[in-house]
XYZ file of C-alpha atoms in Angstrom:
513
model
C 83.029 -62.217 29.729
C 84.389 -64.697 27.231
C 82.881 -64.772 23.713
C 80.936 -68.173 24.028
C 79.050 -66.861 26.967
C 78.636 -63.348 24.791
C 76.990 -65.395 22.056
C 74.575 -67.867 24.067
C 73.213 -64.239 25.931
C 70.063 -62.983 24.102
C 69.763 -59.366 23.624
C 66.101 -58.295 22.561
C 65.428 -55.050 20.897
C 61.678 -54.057 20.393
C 61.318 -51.602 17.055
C 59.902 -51.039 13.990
C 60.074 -53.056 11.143
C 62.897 -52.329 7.873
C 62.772 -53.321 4.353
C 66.095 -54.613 5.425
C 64.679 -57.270 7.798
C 63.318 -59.255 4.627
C 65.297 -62.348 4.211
C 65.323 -62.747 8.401
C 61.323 -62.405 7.735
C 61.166 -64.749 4.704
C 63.091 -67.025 6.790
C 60.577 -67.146 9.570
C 57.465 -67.286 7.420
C 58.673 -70.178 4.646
C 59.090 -72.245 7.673
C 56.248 -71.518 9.734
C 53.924 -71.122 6.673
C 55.560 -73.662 4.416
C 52.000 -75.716 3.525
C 50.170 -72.195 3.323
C 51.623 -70.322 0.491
C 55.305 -69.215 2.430
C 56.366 -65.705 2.973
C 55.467 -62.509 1.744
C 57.707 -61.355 -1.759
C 59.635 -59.077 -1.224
C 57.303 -56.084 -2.942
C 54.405 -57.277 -0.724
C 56.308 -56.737 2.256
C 57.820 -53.257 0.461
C 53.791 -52.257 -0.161
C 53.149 -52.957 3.524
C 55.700 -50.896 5.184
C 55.062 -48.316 2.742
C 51.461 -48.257 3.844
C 51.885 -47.950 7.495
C 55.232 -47.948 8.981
C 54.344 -47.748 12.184
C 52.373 -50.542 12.335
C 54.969 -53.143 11.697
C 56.925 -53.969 14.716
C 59.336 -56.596 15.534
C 61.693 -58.176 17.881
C 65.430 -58.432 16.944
C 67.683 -60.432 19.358
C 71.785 -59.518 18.249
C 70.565 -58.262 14.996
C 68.903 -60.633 13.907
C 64.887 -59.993 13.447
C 63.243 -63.485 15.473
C 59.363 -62.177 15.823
C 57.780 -59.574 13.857
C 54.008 -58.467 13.945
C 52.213 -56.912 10.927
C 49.016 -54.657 11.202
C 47.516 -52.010 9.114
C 44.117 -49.495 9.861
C 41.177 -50.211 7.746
C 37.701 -49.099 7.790
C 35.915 -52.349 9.249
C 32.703 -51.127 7.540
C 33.847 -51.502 4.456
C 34.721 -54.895 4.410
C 32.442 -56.405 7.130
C 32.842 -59.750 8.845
C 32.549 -62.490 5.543
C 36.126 -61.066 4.187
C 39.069 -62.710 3.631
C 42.686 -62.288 3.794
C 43.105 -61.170 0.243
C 40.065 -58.658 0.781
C 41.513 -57.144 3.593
C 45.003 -56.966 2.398
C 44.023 -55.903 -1.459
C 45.780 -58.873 -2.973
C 49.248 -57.658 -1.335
C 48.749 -54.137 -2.543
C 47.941 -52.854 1.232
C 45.769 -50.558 -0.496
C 43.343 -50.899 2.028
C 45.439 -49.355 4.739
C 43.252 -45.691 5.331
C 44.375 -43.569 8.628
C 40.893 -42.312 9.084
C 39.717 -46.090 9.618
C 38.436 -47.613 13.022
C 40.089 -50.582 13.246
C 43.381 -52.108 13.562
C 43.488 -55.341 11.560
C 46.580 -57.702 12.394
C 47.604 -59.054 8.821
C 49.990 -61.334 10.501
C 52.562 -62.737 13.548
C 54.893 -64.686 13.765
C 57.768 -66.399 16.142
C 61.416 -68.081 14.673
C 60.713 -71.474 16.119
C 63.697 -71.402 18.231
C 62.318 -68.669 20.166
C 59.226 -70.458 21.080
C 57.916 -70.311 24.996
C 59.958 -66.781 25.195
C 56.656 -65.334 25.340
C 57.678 -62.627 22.588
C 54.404 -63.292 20.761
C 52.871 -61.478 24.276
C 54.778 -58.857 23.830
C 54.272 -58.285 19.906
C 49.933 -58.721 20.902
C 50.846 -55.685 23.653
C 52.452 -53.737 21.304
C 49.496 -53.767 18.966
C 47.421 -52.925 21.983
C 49.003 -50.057 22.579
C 49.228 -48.940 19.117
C 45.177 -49.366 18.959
C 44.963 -47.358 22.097
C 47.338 -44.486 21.057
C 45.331 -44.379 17.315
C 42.149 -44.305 19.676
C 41.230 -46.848 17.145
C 37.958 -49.229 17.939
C 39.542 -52.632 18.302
C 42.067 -55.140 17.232
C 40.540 -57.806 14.387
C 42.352 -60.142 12.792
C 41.368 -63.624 11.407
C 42.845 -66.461 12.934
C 44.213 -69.384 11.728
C 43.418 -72.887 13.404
C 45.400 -75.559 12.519
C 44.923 -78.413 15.361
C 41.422 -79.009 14.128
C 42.963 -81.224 10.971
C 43.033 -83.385 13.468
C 39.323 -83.652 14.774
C 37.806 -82.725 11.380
C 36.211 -85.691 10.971
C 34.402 -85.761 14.004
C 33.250 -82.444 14.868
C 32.176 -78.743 13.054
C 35.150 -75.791 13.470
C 32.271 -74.754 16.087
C 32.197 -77.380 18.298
C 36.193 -77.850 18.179
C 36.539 -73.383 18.798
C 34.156 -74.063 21.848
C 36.206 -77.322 23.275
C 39.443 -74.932 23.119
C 38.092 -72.388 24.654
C 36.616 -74.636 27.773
C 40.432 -76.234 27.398
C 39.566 -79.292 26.489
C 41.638 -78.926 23.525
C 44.767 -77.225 22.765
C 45.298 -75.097 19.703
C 48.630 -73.384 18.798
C 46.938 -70.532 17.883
C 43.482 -70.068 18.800
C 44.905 -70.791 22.499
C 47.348 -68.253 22.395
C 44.900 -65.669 21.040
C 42.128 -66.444 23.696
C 45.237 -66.099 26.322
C 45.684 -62.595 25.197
C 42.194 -61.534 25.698
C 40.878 -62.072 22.054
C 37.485 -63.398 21.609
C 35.923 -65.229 18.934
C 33.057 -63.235 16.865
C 32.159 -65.927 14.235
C 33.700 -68.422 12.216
C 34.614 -67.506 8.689
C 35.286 -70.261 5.447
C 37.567 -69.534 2.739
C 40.063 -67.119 4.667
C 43.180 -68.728 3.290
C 41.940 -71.323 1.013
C 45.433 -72.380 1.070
C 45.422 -73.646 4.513
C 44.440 -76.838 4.528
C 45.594 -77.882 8.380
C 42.276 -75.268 9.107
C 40.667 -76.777 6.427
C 40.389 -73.288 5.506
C 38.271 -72.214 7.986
C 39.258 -69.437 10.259
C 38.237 -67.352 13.332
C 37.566 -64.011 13.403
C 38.876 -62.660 16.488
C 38.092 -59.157 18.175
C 40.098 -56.873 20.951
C 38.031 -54.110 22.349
C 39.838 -51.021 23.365
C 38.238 -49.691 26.427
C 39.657 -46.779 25.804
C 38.309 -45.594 22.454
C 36.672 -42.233 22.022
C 34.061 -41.933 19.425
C 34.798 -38.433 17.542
C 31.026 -37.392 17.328
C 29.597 -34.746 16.116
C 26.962 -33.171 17.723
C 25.314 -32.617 14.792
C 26.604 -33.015 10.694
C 27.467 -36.210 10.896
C 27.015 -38.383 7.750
C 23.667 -39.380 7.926
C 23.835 -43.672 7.119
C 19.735 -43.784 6.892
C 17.926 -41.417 4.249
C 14.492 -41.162 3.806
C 13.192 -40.839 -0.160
C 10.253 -38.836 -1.253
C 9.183 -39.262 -4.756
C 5.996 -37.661 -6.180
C 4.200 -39.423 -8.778
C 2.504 -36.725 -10.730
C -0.445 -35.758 -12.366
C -0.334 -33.335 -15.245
C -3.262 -31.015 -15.016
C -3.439 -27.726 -16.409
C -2.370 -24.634 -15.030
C -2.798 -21.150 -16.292
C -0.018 -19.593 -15.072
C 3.460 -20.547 -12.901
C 1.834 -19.374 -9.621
C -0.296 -22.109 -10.199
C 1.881 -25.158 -11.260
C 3.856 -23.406 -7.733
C 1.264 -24.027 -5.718
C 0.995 -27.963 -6.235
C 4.782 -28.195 -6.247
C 4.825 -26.663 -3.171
C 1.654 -28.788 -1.654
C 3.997 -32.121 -2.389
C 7.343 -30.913 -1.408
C 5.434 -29.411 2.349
C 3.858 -33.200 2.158
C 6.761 -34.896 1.395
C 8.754 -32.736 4.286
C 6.240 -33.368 6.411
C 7.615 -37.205 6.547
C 11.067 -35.524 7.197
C 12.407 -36.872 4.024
C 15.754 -36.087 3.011
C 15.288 -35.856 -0.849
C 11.720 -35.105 -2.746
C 11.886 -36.115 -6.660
C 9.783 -34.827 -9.586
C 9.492 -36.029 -12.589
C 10.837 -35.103 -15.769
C 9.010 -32.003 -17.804
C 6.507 -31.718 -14.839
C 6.126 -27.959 -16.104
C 4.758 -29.179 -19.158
C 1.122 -28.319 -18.616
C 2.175 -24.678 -19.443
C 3.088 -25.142 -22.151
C -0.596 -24.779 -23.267
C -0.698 -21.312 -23.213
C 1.247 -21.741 -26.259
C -0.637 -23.935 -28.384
C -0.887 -21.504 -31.382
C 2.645 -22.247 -32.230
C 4.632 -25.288 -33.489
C 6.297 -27.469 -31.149
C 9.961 -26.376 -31.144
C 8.861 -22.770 -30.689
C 6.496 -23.638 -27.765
C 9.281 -25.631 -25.659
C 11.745 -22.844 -26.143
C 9.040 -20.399 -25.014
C 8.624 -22.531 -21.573
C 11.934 -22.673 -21.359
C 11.637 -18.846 -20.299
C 9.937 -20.002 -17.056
C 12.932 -22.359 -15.877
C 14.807 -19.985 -14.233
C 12.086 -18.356 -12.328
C 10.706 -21.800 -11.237
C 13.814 -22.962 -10.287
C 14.229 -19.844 -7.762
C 11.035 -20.528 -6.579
C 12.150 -24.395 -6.226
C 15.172 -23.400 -4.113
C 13.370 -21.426 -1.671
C 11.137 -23.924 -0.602
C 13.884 -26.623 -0.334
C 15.300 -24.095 2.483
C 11.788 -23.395 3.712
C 10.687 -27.296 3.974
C 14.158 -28.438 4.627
C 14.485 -31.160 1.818
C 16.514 -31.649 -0.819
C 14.596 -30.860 -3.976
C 15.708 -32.851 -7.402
C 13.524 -30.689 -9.709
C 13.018 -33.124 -11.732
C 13.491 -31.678 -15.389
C 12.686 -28.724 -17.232
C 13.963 -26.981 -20.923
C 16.693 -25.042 -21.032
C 17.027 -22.448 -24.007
C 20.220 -20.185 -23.873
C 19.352 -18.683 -28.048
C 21.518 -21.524 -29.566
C 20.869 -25.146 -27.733
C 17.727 -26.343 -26.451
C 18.474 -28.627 -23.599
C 16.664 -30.261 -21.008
C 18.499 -29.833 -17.305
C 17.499 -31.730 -13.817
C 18.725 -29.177 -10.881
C 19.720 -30.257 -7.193
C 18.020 -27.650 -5.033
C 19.840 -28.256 -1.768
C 18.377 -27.307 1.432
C 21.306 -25.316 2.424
C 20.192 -22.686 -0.562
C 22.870 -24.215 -3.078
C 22.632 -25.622 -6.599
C 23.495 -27.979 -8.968
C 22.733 -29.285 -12.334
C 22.564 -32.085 -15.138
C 21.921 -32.361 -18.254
C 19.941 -34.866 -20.124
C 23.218 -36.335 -22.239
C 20.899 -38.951 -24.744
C 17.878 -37.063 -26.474
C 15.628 -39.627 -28.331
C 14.630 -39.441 -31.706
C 11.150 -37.727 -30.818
C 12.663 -35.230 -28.866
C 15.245 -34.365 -32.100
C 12.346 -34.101 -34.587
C 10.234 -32.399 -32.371
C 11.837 -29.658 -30.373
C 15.701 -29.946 -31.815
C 16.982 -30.948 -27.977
C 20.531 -31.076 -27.491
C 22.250 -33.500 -25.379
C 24.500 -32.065 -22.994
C 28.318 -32.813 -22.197
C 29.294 -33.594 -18.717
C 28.153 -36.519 -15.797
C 28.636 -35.718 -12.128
C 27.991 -36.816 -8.583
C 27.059 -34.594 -6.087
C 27.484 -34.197 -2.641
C 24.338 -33.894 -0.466
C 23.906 -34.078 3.898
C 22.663 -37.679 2.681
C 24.532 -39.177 0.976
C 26.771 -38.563 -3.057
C 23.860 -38.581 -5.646
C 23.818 -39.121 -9.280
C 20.586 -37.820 -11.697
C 19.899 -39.523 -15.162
C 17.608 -38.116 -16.699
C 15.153 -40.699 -18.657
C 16.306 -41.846 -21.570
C 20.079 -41.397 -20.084
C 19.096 -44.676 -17.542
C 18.999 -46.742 -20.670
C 22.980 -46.535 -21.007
C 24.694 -48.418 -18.719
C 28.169 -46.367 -19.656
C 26.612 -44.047 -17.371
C 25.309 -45.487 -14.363
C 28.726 -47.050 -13.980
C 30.250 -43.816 -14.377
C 28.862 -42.499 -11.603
C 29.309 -45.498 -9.601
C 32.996 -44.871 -9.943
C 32.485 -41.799 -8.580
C 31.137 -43.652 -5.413
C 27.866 -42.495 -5.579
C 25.218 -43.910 -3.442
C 21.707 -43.072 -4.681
C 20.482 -42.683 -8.339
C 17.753 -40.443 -9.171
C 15.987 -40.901 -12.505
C 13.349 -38.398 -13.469
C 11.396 -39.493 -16.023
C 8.301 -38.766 -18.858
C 7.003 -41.995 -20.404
C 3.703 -42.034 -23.093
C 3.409 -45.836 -23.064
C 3.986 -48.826 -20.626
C 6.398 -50.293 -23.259
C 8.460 -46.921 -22.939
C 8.011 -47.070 -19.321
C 9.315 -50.701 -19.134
C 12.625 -49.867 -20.761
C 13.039 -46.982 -18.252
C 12.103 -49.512 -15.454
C 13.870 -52.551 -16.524
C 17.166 -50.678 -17.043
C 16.669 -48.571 -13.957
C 16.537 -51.872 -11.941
C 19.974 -53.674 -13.337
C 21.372 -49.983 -12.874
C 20.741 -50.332 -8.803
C 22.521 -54.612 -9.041
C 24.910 -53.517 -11.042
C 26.519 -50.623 -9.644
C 25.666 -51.869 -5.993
C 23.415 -48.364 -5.545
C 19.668 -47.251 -4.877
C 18.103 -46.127 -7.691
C 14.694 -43.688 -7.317
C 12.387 -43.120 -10.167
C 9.577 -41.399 -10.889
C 6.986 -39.620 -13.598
C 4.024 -38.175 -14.709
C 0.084 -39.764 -14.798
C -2.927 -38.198 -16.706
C -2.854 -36.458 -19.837
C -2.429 -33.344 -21.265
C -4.751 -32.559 -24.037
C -4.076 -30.228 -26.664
C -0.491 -30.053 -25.705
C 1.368 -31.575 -28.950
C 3.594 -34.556 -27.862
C 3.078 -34.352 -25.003
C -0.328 -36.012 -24.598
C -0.547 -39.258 -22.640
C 1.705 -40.364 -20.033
C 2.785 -43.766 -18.023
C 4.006 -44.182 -14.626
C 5.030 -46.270 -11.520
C 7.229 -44.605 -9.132
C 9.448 -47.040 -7.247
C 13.067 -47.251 -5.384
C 15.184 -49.851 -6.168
C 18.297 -51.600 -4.588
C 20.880 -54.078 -5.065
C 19.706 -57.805 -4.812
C 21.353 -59.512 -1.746
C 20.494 -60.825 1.583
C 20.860 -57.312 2.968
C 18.145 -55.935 1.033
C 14.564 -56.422 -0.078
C 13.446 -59.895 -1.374
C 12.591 -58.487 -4.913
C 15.241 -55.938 -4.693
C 12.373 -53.244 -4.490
C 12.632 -50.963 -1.424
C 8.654 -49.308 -2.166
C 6.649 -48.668 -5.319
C 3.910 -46.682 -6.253
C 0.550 -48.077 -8.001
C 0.769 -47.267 -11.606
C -1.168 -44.249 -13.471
C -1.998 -42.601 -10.015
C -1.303 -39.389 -8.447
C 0.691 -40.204 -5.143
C 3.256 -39.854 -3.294
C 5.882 -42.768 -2.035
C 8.106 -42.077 0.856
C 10.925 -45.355 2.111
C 14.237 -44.954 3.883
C 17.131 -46.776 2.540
C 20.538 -47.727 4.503
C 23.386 -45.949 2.863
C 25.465 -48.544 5.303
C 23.911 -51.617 3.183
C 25.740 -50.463 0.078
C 29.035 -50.354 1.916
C 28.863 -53.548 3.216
C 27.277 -55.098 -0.052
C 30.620 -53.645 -2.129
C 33.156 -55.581 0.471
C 31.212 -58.342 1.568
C 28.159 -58.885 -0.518
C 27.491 -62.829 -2.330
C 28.312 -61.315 -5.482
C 30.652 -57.635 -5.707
C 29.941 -56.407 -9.250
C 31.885 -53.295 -8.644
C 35.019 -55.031 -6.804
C 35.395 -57.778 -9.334
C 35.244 -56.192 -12.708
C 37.963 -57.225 -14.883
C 39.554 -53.874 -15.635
C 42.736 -55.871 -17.120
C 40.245 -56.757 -20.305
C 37.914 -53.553 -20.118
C 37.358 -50.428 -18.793
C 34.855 -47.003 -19.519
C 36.519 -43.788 -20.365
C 34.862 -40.654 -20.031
C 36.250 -38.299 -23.278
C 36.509 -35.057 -21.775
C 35.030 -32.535 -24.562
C 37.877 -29.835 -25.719
């Protein structure tokens, strides 16, 4: 065989993708992708193979790398159908890449010119096929680009000109060739690549289904996407001893079961009527006497969260151990287990009054319904906190809380609210009604139980799931969508979590020595 004849012979090799097929890859991509931005850099293309090595496949022919196709596995949910390329590909990071994901999202592919009508880009879109089907992954997504319509922009929508190529009225060099390989069109997305201006920057978002997939389902455990709230709104009456206050707790938390809620909330201090039986004394001495009833109550609390099947957030009690007085929310879990927080911020009243301590520590906990965060009151107010926990990825804030006024209440309210946009979480509250007379501060008290969300298109108008009427005794029971919040932190109009500038600022939590 003479050595022309060797040279003109093409010799394809299907494999994986090296670090050391970058300049063969830049070389494709400036030319192919010269008015959108080029090729990868170098460290982009370094973060990518890192990521998922097995997902980047290519096409050498003598050496030389001619085709290549790039893919990672992402959880779809989190990022929904309104992303774009930077979303889905963290900025170049690759971040996004997570093995226990769904989906197999094609981040790019692309053919040397010269090797055009080989039909290697068939073989690179089977490749990926069978990848998705070995992952027993959901589908293929990727968004397309479509760069023939700069030439019928001015006389039809990206729409109208998607429909006319797929009828074949129209040729596209790249919606065509998708369609061809059994991709179908699930919506039209704006601002994909802003940089590509032949699509106007318009793109398609385009879907493989593999017929194949398996759905790994539990029969029963599974994460739990809605939850239904129960929050009592209640009325301080007096009881004479804790088998009374018992009694009511337990006729709310059977009624609030009895809507097979998930969670039932009480208010903060909702044990305060006993504290009547020790009027004779002053007020820092009576609060450290109730606090001799927490544990028992809280015994009796986790019983009936296993009896009615509901998780219980007790809402708050005193907590005397001989040196601090503090005042503690516990998680009563309906599998028999426990958890706690402390009230961290003690207002002035509570200082002068019954020497409260704050406490030192913020978690989230993990419930069958979802990661929960408690704030007790005053704690709401600080928005250090809230966003805390929100780091934490927690979905639903409880806020137990004991307000005299409506002016009190309204701080506890208003803050509670931009606590829920901000943090792109539901946020429960609740507290007491009625009065306690003869009970020394803690006399009169304000409330309007209400759940509250993030304020989007995905949620309620006024960004209020339910709420109580004020000053009554009630009870209000809502479900919320724990899948909302996911797709309101990838894909909402505005991400408050996503797009915090953490190169100018950032919260530190100062663990205590």
């Amino acid at each position: 065989m003479s050595k022309q004849k060797e040279e003109l012979e093409h010799r394809l090799k299907l494999r994986n993708v090296k670090l050391s097929d970058y300049e063969d890859i830049q070389e494709i991509m400036s030319s192919i992708y010269k008015n959108q931005g080029g090729a990868w850099t170098k460290q982009e293309f370094k973060n990518q193979l890192k990521a998922f090595p097995e997902g980047q496949i290519g096409i050498e022919d003598n050496g030389k790398l001619v085709a290549a196709a790039l893919s990672i596995v992402v959880d779809y949910t989190k990022f929904g159908d309104n992303h774009t390329y930077d979303q889905i590909t963290g900025f170049g990071k690759f971040d996004t890449h997570d093995m226990e994901g769904d989906t197999l999202y094609g981040t790019d592919i692309f053919v040397h010119t010269e090797y055009r009508g080989m039909r290697i880009g068939r073989r690179l879109y089977d490749v990926r096929k069978e990848i998705c089907e070995n992952l027993n992954l959901r589908s293929i997504i990727a968004g397309g680009r479509i760069p023939g319509y700069k030439n019928y922009a001015d006389e039809m929508t990206p729409r109208k000109y998607i429909d006319l190529v797929k009828n074949k009225e129209i040729y596209d060099s790249v919606l065509s060739f998708q369609i061809a390989n059994e991709f179908h069109v699930r919506k039209v997305i704006t601002k994909y690549l802003p940089s590509d201006t032949d699509s106007r920057a318009y793109a398609t978002l385009l879907e493989w289904i593999n017929i194949y997939y398996e759905k790994d389902e539990k029969l029963i455990g599974n994460k739990k996407s809605i939850v239904r709230l129960g929050l009592v709104q209640w009325k301080m009456r007096r009881f004479s001893n804790v088998d009374d206050l018992m009694q009511q707790v337990e006729f709310f938390v059977d009624t609030v079961s009895g809507y097979k809620s998930d969670f039932c909330l009480l208010p903060e201090f909702f044990n305060a009527p006993l504290l009547a039986e020790f009027n004779d004394m002053d007020a820092s001495e009576a609060i450290r006497n109730l606090a001799d009833y927490t544990d028992e109550i809280i015994s009796r609390m986790s019983d009936l969260a296993v009896s009615y099947n509901v998780n219980i957030v007790a809402g708050s009690m005193p907590e005397y151990d001989g040196k601090k007085l503090r005042n503690v929310s516990y998680l009563c879990r309906r599998d028999g287990t426990q958890d706690k927080q402390y009230k961290l911020h003690i207002t002035p009243d509570e200082a002068s009054y019954w020497g409260l301590q704050g406490g030192n520590g913020i978690n989230v906990f993990e419930t069958d319904a979802g990661r929960i965060g408690i704030l007790i009151c005053y704690d709401v107010e600080f928005p250090e906190l809230g966003r805390i926990l929100a780091e934490q990825e927690m979905d639903i804030l409880f806020v137990p809380f004991w307000t005299d006024t409506k002016n009190a209440f309204l701080r506890v309210n208003t803050c509670a609210k931009s606590r829920a946009i901000e943090n792109e979480c539901y946020v429960a509250i609740t507290g007491s009604v009625g009065n306690l007379p003869k009970v020394e501060n803690m006399d009169i008290q304000y409330s309007q139980a209400a759940i509250y969300s993030p304020s989007d298109f995905s949620f309620p108008h006024d960004a209020v799931v339910a709420m109580a009427s004020e000053n009554e005794e009630t009870i209000i029971v809502a479900d919320v969508d724990l899948d909302l919040l996911t797709k309101q932190r990838k894909a909402g109009s505005v991400r408050n979590l996503e797009q915090r500038r953490l190169d100018l600022y950032s919260i530190q939590w100062k663990q205590k020595k």
